[in-house]
Amino acid sequence: MRKTALFYTSFIFLVIIGLVVAVDLTNSQSQRRFGRNLQVLTEVQSKEQLQKIMEGIADALGVKCNYCHDVNNYASDVKETKKKARVMLKMVMTINRDFINWEGAEVVDCYTCHRGQTKPQIKGALK
Ligand code: HEC
Ligand code: HEC
């Protein structure tokens, strides 16, 4: 009797552990499906949200996806432009978090400087 009870308890325990592991795997797989190499946009919740951000970035610079990406492997970091864009993302997030953060303030985004070009115009105001 005692042995059977112990067997059932262990069995139920294993089933619960199995379920926890399965749920965890599903979560990390859905994470990986839309972003295997997201180092800055870590808060992005879905494939659709990432797609919207990427279209916004491309539009702000006046380029297509292949300006930054090997379109056969979006996670790859072979292009210098992608690495620069990652630095730019960090810069913009820092500006909005630490500098332009008073109530009612507009945010800075890629278009603020780029205006549809890869090289923003410089006027030399600080020289
Ligand atoms: C100006 C450069 C730039 C352009 C243009 C651009 N991307 Fe990206 N993309 C990035 C950067 C940088 C990351 C990585 C962000 C990070 O590390 O959080 C990224 C990440 C991604 C990822 C995630 C890849 C992975 O698995 O980690 C996908 C998918 C993606 N971009 C799709 C697109 C699509 C589709 C377009 C065109 C509509 C596009 N991107 C245009 C810079 C760009
Ligand atoms: C404060 C102004 C500013 C903002 C905001 C900004 N950039 Fe830039 N970006 C620059 C400047 C200046 C350069 C240098 C251009 C040059 O090489 O002469 C540059 C260069 C780049 C380059 C390299 C271009 C090349 O061909 O080498 C990429 C890619 C880029 N920015 C992406 C972005 C993305 C994506 C965002 C939004 C997340 C962004 N930038 C926001 C000012 C800005």
Coordinates of C-alpha atoms and ligand atoms in Angstrom, one line a residue:
M1 CA 0.0 0.0 0.0
R2 CA 2.6 2.5 1.1
K3 CA 4.7 1.7 -2.0
T4 CA 1.8 2.2 -4.4
A5 CA 1.0 5.6 -2.8
L6 CA 4.7 6.6 -3.1
F7 CA 4.7 5.5 -6.7
Y8 CA 1.6 7.6 -7.6
T9 CA 3.0 10.6 -5.7
S10 CA 6.3 10.4 -7.6
F11 CA 4.4 9.9 -10.9
I12 CA 2.3 13.0 -10.4
F13 CA 5.4 15.0 -9.4
L14 CA 7.2 13.9 -12.6
V15 CA 4.2 14.9 -14.7
I16 CA 4.2 18.4 -13.1
I17 CA 7.9 18.8 -13.7
G18 CA 7.4 17.7 -17.3
L19 CA 4.7 20.3 -17.8
V20 CA 6.8 23.1 -16.4
V21 CA 9.7 22.2 -18.7
A22 CA 7.4 21.9 -21.7
V23 CA 5.9 25.4 -21.1
D24 CA 9.3 26.8 -20.6
L25 CA 10.6 25.3 -23.9
T26 CA 7.6 26.6 -25.8
N27 CA 8.3 30.1 -24.4
S28 CA 11.9 30.2 -25.4
Q29 CA 11.1 28.7 -28.8
S30 CA 8.6 31.4 -29.6
Q31 CA 11.2 33.9 -28.4
R32 CA 13.7 32.5 -30.8
R33 CA 11.3 32.3 -33.7
F34 CA 11.3 36.1 -34.1
G35 CA 14.6 37.1 -32.7
R36 CA 17.5 34.9 -32.2
N37 CA 20.0 37.7 -32.0
L38 CA 18.2 40.6 -30.3
Q39 CA 20.7 42.4 -28.1
V40 CA 19.0 45.8 -27.8
L41 CA 15.4 45.3 -28.6
T42 CA 15.0 42.8 -25.8
E43 CA 11.5 44.1 -24.8
V44 CA 9.9 43.3 -28.2
Q45 CA 6.9 41.1 -27.6
S46 CA 6.0 39.7 -31.0
K47 CA 7.1 39.1 -34.6
E48 CA 4.6 41.8 -35.7
Q49 CA 6.0 44.4 -33.4
L50 CA 9.6 43.7 -34.5
Q51 CA 8.4 43.9 -38.2
K52 CA 6.9 47.3 -37.6
I53 CA 10.0 48.6 -35.9
M54 CA 12.2 47.3 -38.7
E55 CA 9.9 48.9 -41.4
G56 CA 10.1 52.2 -39.4
I57 CA 13.9 52.1 -39.3
A58 CA 14.2 51.2 -43.0
D59 CA 11.8 54.1 -43.9
A60 CA 13.7 56.6 -41.6
L61 CA 16.9 55.9 -43.5
G62 CA 15.4 55.5 -46.9
V63 CA 16.7 52.0 -47.4
K64 CA 15.5 48.4 -47.8
C65 CA 16.1 45.6 -45.3
N66 CA 19.1 44.4 -47.2
Y67 CA 21.0 47.6 -46.3
C68 CA 21.6 46.1 -42.9
H69 CA 20.7 42.4 -43.4
D70 CA 21.8 39.3 -45.1
V71 CA 18.1 38.6 -46.1
N72 CA 18.8 34.9 -46.0
N73 CA 19.7 35.1 -42.4
Y74 CA 18.3 38.1 -40.5
A75 CA 20.0 37.1 -37.3
S76 CA 23.5 37.4 -38.9
D77 CA 25.7 40.4 -38.0
V78 CA 27.9 40.3 -41.1
K79 CA 26.9 43.8 -42.2
E80 CA 28.7 46.8 -40.6
T81 CA 25.5 48.9 -41.1
K82 CA 23.6 46.5 -38.8
K83 CA 26.2 46.9 -36.1
K84 CA 26.1 50.7 -36.5
A85 CA 22.3 50.5 -36.4
R86 CA 22.5 48.6 -33.1
V87 CA 24.7 51.4 -31.6
M88 CA 22.2 54.0 -32.9
L89 CA 19.3 52.1 -31.3
K90 CA 21.2 52.2 -27.9
M91 CA 21.9 55.9 -28.4
V92 CA 18.3 56.7 -29.2
M93 CA 17.0 54.7 -26.2
T94 CA 19.5 56.4 -23.9
I95 CA 18.5 59.9 -25.2
N96 CA 14.8 59.2 -24.6
R97 CA 15.4 57.6 -21.2
D98 CA 18.0 60.0 -19.7
F99 CA 17.8 63.3 -21.6
I100 CA 14.6 64.2 -23.4
N101 CA 12.4 62.8 -20.6
W102 CA 10.3 65.7 -19.2
E103 CA 6.6 65.5 -19.2
G104 CA 5.0 66.0 -22.6
A105 CA 8.4 65.8 -24.3
E106 CA 8.5 64.3 -27.8
V107 CA 10.8 61.3 -28.3
V108 CA 13.8 61.1 -30.6
D109 CA 13.7 58.4 -33.2
C110 CA 15.8 57.5 -36.3
Y111 CA 13.9 60.0 -38.5
T112 CA 14.7 62.9 -36.2
C113 CA 18.2 62.9 -37.6
H114 CA 18.1 60.8 -40.7
R115 CA 15.1 62.2 -42.6
G116 CA 15.1 59.4 -45.2
Q117 CA 18.9 59.4 -45.7
T118 CA 21.7 57.2 -44.4
K119 CA 23.9 60.2 -43.7
P120 CA 22.2 63.0 -41.7
Q121 CA 22.9 66.5 -42.9
I122 CA 25.5 68.4 -40.8
K123 CA 25.6 72.2 -40.6
G124 CA 28.5 72.6 -38.2
A125 CA 26.6 74.6 -35.6
L126 CA 29.1 73.5 -32.8
K127 CA 32.3 74.2 -34.7
Ligands
HEC1 C1 19.4 50.4 -40.5 C2 19.6 48.9 -40.3 C3 18.4 48.0 -40.4 C4 17.4 47.9 -41.4 C5 17.2 48.8 -42.6 C6 16.6 46.8 -41.0 N1 17.0 46.2 -39.9 FE1 16.3 44.5 -39.0 N2 17.6 44.7 -37.5 C7 18.6 45.7 -37.4 C8 19.3 45.5 -36.1 C9 20.4 46.4 -35.6 C10 18.8 44.4 -35.5 C11 19.2 43.8 -34.2 C12 18.5 44.6 -33.0 C13 19.0 44.1 -31.7 O1 20.1 43.6 -31.5 O2 18.2 44.2 -30.7 C14 17.7 43.8 -36.4 C15 17.0 42.7 -36.2 C16 16.1 42.1 -37.1 C17 15.5 40.9 -37.0 C18 15.7 39.8 -35.8 C19 16.7 38.8 -36.3 C20 17.1 37.8 -35.3 O3 16.6 36.7 -35.4 O4 17.7 38.2 -34.3 C21 14.6 40.7 -38.0 C22 13.7 39.5 -38.3 C23 14.7 41.9 -38.8 N3 15.7 42.7 -38.2 C24 14.0 42.1 -40.0 C25 14.1 43.3 -40.8 C26 13.3 43.5 -41.9 C27 12.2 42.6 -42.4 C28 13.7 44.7 -42.4 C29 13.1 45.5 -43.6 C30 11.7 45.8 -43.4 C31 14.8 45.2 -41.6 N4 15.0 44.3 -40.6 C32 15.5 46.4 -41.7 C33 18.8 46.7 -38.3 C34 18.1 46.9 -39.4
HEC2 C1 21.2 62.3 -33.1 C2 21.1 62.0 -34.5 C3 20.9 60.6 -35.0 C4 19.9 59.7 -34.6 C5 18.7 60.0 -33.7 C6 20.1 58.5 -35.3 N1 21.3 58.6 -36.1 FE1 22.1 57.2 -37.3 N2 23.6 58.4 -37.7 C7 23.8 59.7 -37.2 C8 25.0 60.2 -37.7 C9 25.6 61.6 -37.5 C10 25.7 59.2 -38.5 C11 27.0 59.2 -39.2 C12 26.9 59.4 -40.6 C13 28.2 59.3 -41.3 O1 28.8 58.3 -41.3 O2 28.6 60.4 -41.8 C14 24.7 58.0 -38.4 C15 25.0 56.8 -39.1 C16 24.1 55.8 -39.1 C17 24.3 54.5 -39.8 C18 25.5 54.2 -40.6 C19 25.3 54.7 -42.0 C20 26.4 54.2 -43.0 O3 26.0 54.1 -44.2 O4 27.5 54.0 -42.5 C21 23.2 53.7 -39.6 C22 23.0 52.4 -40.1 C23 22.3 54.5 -38.7 N3 22.9 55.7 -38.4 C24 21.1 54.0 -38.2 C25 20.3 54.7 -37.3 C26 19.1 54.1 -36.8 C27 18.6 52.7 -37.1 C28 18.6 55.1 -35.9 C29 17.4 55.0 -35.0 C30 17.4 53.9 -34.1 C31 19.5 56.2 -36.0 N4 20.5 55.9 -36.9 C32 19.3 57.4 -35.2 C33 22.9 60.4 -36.5 C34 21.8 59.9 -35.9

